[in-house]
mmCIF file of C-alpha atoms in Angstrom:
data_model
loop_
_atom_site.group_PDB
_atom_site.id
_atom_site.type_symbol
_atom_site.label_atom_id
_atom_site.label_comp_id
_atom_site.label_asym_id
_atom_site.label_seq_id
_atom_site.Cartn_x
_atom_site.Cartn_y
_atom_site.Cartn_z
ATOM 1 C CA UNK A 209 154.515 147.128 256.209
ATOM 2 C CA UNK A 210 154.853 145.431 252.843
ATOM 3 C CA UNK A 211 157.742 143.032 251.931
ATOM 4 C CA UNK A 212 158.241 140.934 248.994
ATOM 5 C CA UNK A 213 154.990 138.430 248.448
ATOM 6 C CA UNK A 214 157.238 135.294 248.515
ATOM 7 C CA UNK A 215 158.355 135.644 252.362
ATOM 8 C CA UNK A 216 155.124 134.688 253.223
ATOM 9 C CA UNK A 217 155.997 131.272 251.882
ATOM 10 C CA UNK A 218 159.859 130.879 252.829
ATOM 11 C CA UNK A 219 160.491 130.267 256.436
ATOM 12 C CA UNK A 220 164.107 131.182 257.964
ATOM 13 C CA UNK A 221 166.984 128.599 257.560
ATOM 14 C CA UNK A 222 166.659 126.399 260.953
ATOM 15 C CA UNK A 223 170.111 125.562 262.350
ATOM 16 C CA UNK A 224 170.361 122.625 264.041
ATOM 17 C CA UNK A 225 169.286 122.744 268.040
ATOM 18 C CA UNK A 226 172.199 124.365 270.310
ATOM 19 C CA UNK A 227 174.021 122.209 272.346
ATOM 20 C CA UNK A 228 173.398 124.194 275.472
ATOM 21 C CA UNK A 229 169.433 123.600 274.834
ATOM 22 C CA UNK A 230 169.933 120.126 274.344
ATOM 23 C CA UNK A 231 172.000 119.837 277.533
ATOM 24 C CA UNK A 232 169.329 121.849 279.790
ATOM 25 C CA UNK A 233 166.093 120.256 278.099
ATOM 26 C CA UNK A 234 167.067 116.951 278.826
ATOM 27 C CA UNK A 235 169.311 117.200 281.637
ATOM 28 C CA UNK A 236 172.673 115.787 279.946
ATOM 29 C CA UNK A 237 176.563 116.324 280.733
ATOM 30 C CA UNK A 238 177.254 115.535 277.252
ATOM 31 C CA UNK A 239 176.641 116.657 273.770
ATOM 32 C CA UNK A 240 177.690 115.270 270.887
ATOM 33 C CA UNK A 241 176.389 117.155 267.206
ATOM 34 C CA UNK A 242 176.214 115.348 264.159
ATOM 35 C CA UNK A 243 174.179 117.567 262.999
ATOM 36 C CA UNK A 244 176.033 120.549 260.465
ATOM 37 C CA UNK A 245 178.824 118.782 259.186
ATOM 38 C CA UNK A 246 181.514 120.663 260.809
ATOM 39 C CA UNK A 247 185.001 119.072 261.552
ATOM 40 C CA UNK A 248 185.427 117.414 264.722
ATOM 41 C CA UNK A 249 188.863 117.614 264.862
ATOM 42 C CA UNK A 250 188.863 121.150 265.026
ATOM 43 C CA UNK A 251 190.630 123.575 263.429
ATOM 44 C CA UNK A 252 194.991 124.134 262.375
ATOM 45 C CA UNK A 253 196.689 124.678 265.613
ATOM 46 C CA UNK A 254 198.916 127.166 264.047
ATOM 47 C CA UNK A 255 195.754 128.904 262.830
ATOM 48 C CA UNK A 256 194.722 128.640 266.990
ATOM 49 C CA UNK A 257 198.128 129.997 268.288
ATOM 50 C CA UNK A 258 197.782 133.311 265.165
ATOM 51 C CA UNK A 259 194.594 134.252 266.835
ATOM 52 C CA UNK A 260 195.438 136.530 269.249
ATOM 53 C CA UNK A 261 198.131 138.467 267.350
ATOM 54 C CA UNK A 262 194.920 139.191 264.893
ATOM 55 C CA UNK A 263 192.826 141.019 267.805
ATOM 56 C CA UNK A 264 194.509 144.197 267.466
ATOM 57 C CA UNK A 265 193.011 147.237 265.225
ATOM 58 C CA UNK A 266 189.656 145.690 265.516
ATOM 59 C CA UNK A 267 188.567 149.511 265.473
ATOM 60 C CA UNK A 268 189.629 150.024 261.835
ATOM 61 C CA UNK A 269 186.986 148.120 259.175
ATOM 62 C CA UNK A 270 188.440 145.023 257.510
ATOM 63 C CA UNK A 271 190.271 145.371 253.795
ATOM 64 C CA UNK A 272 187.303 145.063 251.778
ATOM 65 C CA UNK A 273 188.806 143.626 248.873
ATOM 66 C CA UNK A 274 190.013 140.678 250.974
ATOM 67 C CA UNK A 275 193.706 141.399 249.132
ATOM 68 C CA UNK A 276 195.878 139.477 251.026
ATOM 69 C CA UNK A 277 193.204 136.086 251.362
ATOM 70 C CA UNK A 278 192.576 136.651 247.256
ATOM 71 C CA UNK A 279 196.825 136.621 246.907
ATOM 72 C CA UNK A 280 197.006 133.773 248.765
ATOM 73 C CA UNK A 281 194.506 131.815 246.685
ATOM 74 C CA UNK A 282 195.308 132.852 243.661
ATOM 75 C CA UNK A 283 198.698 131.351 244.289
ATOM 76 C CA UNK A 284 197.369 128.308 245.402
ATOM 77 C CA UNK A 285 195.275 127.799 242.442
ATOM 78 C CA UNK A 286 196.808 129.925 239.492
ATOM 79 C CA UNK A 287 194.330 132.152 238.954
ATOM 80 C CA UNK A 288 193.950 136.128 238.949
ATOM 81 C CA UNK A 289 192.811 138.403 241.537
ATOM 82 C CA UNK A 290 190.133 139.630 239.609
ATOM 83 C CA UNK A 291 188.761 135.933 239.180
ATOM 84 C CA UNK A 292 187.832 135.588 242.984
ATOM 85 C CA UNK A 293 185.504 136.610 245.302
ATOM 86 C CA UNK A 294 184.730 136.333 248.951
ATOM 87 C CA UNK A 295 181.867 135.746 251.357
ATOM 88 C CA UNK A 296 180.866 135.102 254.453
ATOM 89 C CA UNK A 297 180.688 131.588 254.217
ATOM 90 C CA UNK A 298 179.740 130.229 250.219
ATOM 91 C CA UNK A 299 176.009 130.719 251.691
ATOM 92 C CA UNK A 300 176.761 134.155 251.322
ATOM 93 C CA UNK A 301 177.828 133.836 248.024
ATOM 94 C CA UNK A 302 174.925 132.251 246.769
ATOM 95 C CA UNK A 303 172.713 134.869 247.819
ATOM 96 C CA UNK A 304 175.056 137.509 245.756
ATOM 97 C CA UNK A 305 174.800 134.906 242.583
ATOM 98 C CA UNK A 306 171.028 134.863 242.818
ATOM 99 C CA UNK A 307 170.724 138.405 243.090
ATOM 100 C CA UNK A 308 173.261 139.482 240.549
ATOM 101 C CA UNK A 309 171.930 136.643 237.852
ATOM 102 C CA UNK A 310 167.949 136.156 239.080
ATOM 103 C CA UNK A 311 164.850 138.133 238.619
ATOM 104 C CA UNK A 312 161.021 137.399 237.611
ATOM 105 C CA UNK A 313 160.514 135.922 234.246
ATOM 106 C CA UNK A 314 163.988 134.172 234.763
ATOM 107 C CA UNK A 315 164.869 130.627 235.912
ATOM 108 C CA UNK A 316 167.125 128.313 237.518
ATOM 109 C CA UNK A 317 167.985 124.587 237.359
ATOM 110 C CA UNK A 318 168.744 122.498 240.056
ATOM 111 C CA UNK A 319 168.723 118.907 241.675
ATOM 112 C CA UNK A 320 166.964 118.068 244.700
ATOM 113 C CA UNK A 321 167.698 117.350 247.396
ATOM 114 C CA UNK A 322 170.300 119.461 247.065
ATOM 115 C CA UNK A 323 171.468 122.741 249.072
ATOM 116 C CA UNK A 324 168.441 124.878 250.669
ATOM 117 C CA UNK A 325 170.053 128.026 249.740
ATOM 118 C CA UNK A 326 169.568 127.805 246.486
ATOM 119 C CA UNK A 327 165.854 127.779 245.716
ATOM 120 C CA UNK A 328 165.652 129.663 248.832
ATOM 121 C CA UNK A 329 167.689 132.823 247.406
ATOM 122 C CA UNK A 330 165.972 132.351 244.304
ATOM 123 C CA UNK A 331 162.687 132.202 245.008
ATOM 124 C CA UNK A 332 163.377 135.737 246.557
ATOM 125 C CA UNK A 333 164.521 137.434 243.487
ATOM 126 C CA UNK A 334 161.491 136.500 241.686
ATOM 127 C CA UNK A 335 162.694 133.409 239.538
ATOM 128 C CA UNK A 336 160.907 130.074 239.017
ATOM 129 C CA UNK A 337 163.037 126.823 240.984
ATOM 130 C CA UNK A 338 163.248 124.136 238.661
ATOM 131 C CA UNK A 339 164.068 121.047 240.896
ATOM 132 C CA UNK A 340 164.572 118.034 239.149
ATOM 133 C CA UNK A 341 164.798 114.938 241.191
ATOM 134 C CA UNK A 342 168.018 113.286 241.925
ATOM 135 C CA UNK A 343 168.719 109.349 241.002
ATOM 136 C CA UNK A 344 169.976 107.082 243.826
ATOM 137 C CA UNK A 345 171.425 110.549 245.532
ATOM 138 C CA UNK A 346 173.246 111.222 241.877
ATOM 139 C CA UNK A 347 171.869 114.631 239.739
ATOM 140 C CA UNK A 348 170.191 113.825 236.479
ATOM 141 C CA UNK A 349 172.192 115.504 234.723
ATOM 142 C CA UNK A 350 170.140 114.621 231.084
ATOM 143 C CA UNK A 351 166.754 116.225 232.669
ATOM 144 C CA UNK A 352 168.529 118.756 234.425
ATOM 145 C CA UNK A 353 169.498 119.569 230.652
ATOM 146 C CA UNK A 354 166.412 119.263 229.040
ATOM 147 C CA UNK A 355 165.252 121.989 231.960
ATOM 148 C CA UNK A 356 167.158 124.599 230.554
ATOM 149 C CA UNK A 357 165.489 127.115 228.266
ATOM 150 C CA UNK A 358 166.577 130.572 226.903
ATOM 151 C CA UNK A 359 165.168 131.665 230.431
ATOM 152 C CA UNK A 360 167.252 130.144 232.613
ATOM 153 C CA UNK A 361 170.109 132.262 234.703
ATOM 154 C CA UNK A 362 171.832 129.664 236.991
ATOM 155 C CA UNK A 363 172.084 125.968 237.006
ATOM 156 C CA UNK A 364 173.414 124.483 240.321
ATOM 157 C CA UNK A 365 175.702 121.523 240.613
ATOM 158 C CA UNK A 366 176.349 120.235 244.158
ATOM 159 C CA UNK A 367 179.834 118.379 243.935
ATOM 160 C CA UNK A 368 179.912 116.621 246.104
ATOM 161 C CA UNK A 369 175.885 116.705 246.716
ATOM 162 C CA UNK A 370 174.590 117.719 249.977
ATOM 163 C CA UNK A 371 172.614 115.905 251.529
ATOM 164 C CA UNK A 372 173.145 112.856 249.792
ATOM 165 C CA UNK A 373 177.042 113.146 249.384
ATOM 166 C CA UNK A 374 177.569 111.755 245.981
ATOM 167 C CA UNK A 375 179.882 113.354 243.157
ATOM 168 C CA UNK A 376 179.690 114.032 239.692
ATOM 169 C CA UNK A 377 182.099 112.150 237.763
ATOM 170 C CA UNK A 378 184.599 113.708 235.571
ATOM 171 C CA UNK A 379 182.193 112.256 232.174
ATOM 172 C CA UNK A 380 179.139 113.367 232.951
ATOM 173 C CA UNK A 381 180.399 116.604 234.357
ATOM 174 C CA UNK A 382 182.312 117.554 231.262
ATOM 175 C CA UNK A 383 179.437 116.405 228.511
ATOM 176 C CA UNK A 384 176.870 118.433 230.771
ATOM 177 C CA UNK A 385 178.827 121.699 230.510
ATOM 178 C CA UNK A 386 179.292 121.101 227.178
ATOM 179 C CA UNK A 387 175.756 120.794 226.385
ATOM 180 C CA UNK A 388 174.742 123.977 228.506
ATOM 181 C CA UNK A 389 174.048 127.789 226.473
ATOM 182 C CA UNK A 390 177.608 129.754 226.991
ATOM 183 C CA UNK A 391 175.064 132.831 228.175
ATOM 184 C CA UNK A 392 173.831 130.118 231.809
ATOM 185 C CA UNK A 393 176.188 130.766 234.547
ATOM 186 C CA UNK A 394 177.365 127.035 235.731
ATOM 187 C CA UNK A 395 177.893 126.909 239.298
ATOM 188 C CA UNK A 396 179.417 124.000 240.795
ATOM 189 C CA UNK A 397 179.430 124.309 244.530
ATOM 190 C CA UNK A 398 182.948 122.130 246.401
ATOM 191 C CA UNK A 399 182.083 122.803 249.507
ATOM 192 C CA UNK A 400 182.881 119.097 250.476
ATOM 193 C CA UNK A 401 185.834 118.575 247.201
ATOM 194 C CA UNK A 402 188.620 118.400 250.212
ATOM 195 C CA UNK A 403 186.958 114.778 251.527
ATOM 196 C CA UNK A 404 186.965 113.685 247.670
ATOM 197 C CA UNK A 405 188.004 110.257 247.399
ATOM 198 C CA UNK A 406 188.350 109.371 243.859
ATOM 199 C CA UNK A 407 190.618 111.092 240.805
ATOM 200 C CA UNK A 408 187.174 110.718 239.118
ATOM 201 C CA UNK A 409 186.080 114.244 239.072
ATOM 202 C CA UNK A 410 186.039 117.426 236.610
ATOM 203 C CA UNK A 411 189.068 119.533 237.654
ATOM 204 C CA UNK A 412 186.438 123.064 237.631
ATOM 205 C CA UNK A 413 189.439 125.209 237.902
ATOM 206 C CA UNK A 414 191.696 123.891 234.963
ATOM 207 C CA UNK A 415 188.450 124.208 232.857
ATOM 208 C CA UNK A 416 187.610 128.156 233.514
ATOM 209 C CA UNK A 417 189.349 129.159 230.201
ATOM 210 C CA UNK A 418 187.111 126.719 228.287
ATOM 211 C CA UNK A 419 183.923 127.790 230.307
ATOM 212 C CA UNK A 420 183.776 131.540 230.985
ATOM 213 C CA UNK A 421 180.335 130.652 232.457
ATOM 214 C CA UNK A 422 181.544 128.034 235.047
ATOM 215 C CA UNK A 423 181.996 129.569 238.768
ATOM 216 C CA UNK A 424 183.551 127.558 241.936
ATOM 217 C CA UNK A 425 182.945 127.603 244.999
ATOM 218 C CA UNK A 426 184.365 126.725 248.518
ATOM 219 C CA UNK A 427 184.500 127.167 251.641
ATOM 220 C CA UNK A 428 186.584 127.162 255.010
ATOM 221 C CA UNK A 429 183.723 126.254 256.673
ATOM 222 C CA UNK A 430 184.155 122.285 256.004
ATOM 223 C CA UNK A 431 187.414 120.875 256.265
ATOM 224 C CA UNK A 432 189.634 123.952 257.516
ATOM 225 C CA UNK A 433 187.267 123.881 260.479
ATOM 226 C CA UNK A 434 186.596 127.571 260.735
ATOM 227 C CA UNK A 435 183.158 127.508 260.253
ATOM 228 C CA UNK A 436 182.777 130.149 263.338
ATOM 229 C CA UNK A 437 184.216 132.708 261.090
ATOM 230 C CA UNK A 438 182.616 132.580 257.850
ATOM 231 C CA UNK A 439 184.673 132.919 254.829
ATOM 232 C CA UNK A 440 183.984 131.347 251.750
ATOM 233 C CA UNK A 441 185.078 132.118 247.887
ATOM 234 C CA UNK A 442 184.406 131.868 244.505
ATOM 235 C CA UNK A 443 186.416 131.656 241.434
ATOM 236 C CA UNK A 444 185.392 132.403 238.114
ATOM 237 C CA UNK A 445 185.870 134.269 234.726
ATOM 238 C CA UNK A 446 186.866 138.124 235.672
ATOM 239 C CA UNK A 447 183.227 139.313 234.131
ATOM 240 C CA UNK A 448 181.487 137.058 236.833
ATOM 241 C CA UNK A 449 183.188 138.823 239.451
ATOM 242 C CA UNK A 450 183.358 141.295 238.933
ATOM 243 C CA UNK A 451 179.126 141.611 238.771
ATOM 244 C CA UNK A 452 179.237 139.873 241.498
ATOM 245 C CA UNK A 453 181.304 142.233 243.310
ATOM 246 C CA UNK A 454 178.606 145.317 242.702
ATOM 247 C CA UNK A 455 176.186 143.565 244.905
ATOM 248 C CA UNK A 456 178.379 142.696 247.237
ATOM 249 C CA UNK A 457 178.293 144.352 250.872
ATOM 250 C CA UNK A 458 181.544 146.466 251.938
ATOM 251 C CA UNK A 459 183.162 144.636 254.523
ATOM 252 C CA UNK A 460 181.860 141.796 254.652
ATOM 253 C CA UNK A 461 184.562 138.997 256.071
ATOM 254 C CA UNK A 462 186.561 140.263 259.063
ATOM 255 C CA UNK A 463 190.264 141.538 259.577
ATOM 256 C CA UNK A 464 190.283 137.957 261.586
ATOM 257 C CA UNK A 465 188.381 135.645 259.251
ATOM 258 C CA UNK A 466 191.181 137.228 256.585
ATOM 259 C CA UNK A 467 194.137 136.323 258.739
ATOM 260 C CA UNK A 468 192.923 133.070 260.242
ATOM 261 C CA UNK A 469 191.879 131.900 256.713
ATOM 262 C CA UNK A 470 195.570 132.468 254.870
ATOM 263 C CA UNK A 471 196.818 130.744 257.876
ATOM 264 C CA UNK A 472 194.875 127.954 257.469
ATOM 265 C CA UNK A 473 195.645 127.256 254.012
ATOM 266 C CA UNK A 474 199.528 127.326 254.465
ATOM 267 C CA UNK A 475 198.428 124.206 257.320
ATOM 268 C CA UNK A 476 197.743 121.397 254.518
ATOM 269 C CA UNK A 477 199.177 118.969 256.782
ATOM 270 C CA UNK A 478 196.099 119.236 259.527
ATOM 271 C CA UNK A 479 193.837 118.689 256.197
ATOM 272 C CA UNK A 480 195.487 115.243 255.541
ATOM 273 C CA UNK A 481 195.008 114.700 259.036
ATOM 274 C CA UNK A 482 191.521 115.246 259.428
ATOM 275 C CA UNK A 483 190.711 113.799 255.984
ATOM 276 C CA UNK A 484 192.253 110.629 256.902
ATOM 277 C CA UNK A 485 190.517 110.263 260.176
ATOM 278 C CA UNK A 486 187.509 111.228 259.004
ATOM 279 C CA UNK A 487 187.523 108.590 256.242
ATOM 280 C CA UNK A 488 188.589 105.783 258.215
ATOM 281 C CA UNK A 489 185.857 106.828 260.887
ATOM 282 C CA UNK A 490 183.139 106.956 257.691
ATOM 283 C CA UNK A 491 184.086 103.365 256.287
ATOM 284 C CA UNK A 492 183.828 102.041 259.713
ATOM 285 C CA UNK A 493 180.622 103.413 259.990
ATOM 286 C CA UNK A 494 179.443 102.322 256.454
ATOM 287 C CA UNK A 495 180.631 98.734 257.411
ATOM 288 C CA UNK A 496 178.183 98.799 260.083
ATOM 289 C CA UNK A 497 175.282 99.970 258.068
ATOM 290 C CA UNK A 498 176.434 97.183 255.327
ATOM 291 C CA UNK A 499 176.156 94.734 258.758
ATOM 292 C CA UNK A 500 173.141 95.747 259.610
ATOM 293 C CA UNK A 501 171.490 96.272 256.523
ATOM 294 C CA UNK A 502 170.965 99.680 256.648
ATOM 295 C CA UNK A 503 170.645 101.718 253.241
ATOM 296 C CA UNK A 504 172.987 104.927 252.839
ATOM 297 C CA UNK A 505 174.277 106.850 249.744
ATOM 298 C CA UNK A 506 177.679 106.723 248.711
ATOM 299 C CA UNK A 507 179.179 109.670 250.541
ATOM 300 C CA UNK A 508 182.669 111.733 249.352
ATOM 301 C CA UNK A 509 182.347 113.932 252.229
ATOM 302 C CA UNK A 510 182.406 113.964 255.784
ATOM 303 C CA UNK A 511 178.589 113.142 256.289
ATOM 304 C CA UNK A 512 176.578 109.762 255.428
ATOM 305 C CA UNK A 513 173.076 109.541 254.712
ATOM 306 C CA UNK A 514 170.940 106.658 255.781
ATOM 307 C CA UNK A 515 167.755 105.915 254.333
ATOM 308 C CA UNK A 516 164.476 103.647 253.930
ATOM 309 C CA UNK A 517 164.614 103.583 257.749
ATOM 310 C CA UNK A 518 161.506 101.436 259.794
ATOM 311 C CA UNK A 519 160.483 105.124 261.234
ATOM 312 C CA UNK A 520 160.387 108.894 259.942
ATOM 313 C CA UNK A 521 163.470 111.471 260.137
ATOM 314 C CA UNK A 522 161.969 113.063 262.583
ATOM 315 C CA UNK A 523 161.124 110.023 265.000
ATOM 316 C CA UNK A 524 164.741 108.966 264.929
ATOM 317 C CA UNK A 525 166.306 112.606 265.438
ATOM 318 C CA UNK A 526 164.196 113.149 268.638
ATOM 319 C CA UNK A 527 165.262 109.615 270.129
ATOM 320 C CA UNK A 528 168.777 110.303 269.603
ATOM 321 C CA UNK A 529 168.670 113.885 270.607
ATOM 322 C CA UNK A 530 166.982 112.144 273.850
ATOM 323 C CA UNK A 531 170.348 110.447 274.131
ATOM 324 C CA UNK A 532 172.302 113.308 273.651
ATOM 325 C CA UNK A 533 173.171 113.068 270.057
ATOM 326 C CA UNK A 534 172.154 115.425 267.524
ATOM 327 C CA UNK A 535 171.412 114.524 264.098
ATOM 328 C CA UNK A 536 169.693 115.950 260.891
ATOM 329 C CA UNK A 537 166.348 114.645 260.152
ATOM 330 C CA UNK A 538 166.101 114.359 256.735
ATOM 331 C CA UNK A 539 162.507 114.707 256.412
ATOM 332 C CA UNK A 540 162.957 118.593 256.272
ATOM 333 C CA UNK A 541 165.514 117.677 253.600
ATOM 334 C CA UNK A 542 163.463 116.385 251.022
ATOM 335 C CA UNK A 543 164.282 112.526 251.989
ATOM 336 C CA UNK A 544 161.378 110.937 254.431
ATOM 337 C CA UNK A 545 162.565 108.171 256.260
ATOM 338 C CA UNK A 546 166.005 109.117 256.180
ATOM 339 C CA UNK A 547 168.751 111.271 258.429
ATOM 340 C CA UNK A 548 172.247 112.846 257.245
ATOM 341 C CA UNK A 549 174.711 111.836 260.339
ATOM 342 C CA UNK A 550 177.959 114.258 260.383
ATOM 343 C CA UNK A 551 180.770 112.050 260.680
ATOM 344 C CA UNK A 552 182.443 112.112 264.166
ATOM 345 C CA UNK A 553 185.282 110.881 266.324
ATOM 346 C CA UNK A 554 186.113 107.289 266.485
ATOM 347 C CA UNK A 555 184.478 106.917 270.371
ATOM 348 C CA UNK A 556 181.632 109.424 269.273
ATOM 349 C CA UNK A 557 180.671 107.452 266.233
ATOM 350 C CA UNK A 558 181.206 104.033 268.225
ATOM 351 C CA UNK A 559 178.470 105.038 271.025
ATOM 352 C CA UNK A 560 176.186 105.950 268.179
ATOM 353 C CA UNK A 561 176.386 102.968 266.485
ATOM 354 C CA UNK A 562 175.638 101.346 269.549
ATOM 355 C CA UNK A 563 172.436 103.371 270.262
ATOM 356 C CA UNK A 564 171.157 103.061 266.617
ATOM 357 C CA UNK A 565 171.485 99.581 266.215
ATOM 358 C CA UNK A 566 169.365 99.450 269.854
ATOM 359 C CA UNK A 567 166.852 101.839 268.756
ATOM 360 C CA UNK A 568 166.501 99.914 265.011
ATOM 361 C CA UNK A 569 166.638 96.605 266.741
ATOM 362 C CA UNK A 570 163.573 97.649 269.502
ATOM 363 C CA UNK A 571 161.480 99.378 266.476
ATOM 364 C CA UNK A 572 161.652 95.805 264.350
ATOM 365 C CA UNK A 573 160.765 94.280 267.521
ATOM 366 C CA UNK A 574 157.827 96.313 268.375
#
């Protein structure tokens, strides 16, 4: 059978280990993963006590225009129906981007590290990745420029950047998009722009009139906690979309992603909450690594990543998986010597600490 010539070069996107696996291989009671970012305080109760009124007609397919969700943003964030779209999950979305704006003899700009998806999705279609390296965990946003040529499709902005967790400041953000061709589709991805904590930052959404070429997108997958149910969205000018849209599958987010996700978004108060704890969790954490020396990017989001560590990714992930705790090794992000920690509960994060200043404090020793 023949497939595309590029697969033979890609490998599949490698979740983090299951906890079950973990528990069985080295005979733990308990788990803790600080490994994908997700929330650890859950999800909206109100969005846990909706759930079974939403299991009914689950022999009918799902509105595929999403009509209700797509109301319910729009109000939220002033825009048209015809300016949003939906996905499972924004990784979903970025596949439908690369194949509605991507193809051979085309190309696309973006930082690294930055989010897998994206050279991932491109590479398929055909186009050339042009990565340009990132500065202290910040895009370069002047060579990402000088990248561009009348053959580029897509340039990527991570806001905040995964895995490094830095923003792009209001400035730079706005001079870059000035500077870009009006015919390059701008997408800045806010997966994390809930656990923003600055006013410093270019307000994408008050700017799409300016920039017909800019597209957002987010995510419930993050913050809201409903990363189980995949539903993420992008917002853009109604000509975006609506290509967009003609790739997109029928179908594709569930009668119960739908319903969970509007009832999610009328629950702002659990998003304080878990913002909140999750920041004062973070600096407590960063205060150690300032104690202790340790280096780590400035993080707006609910990870932290630590670098220029005495050992590899890799070497630190398996101790600490030994222990029960799973991280991300961020040598298969780009970073050697480096791992992205998910921010956890206050005891969870407090018995890490512990083990990692151990571990750090035996390899120094050794």
């Amino acid at each position: 059978m023949k497939a595309k010539q590029i697969l033979n070069e890609l490998t599949a996107y490698k979740p983090g280990k299951p906890m079950e696996e973990v528990r069985k291989e080295f005979g733990l009671n308990r788990i803790v993963k600080l490994a994908s970012n997700e929330n650890p305080y859950g999800f909206s109760s109100k969005v846990r006590e909706a759930l079974p009124a939403f299991a009914d007609e689950q022999e009918i397919y799902p509105d595929g225009y999403g009509t209700a969700l797509k109301e319910k943003l729009a109000a939220r964030y002033g825009v048209n129906l015809d300016q949003l779209v939906l996905g499972a999950g924004s990784d979903e979305i970025i596949m439908m981007i690369c194949r509605t704006f991507l193809a051979p003899g085309l190309n696309t700009v973006m930082a690294h590290p930055s989010f897998s998806q994206y050279p991932h999705h491109a590479l398929i279609e055909g186009a050339e990745v042009r990565a340009i390296e990132t500065k202290n965990g910040f895009h370069d946003l002047p060579a990402m420029l000088d990248a561009i040529d009348e053959k580029t499709g897509i340039v990527w902005l991570c806001t905040p950047n995964n895995p490094t967790g830095n923003h792009i400041n209001k400035a730079d953000f706005e001079s870059f998009i000035r500077q870009v061709p009006p015919e390059v589709l701008v997408v800045a991805d806010e997966a994390y722009i809930e656990f923003l904590e600055t006013d410093d930052y270019f307000d994408t959404l008050a700017a799409l009139d300016t920039y017909p070429n800019l597209l957002t997108l987010r995510t419930f997958s993050k913050a809201y906690g409903l990363a189980a149910l995949r539903v993420g969205y992008g917002i853009g000018h109604p000509d975006v979309i609506h290509k967009i849209n003609v790739v997109r599958s029928p179908f594709n987010n569930t009668t119960i992603a739908q319903k969970a996700a509007i009832v999610a978004l009328d629950d702002q108060q659990f998003i304080k909450e878990s913002i909140a704890k999750n920041n004062q969790v973070k600096h407590s954490f960063l205060a150690f690594c300032d104690a202790h020396q340790i280096k780590y990017y400035e993080s707006h989001t609910n990870f932290v990543l630590i670098y220029d560590l005495p050992v590899s990714g890799d070497e630190l992930f398996q101790h600490m998986l030994s222990k029960g705790y799973i991280i991300r090794s961020g040598d298969a992000l780009g970073i050697p010597n480096s791992v992205r920690i998910t921010i956890g509960n206050e005891k969870d994060m407090t018995d890490f600490t512990v083990l990692l200043d151990q571990y750090l404090t035996s390899v120094k020793e050794s």
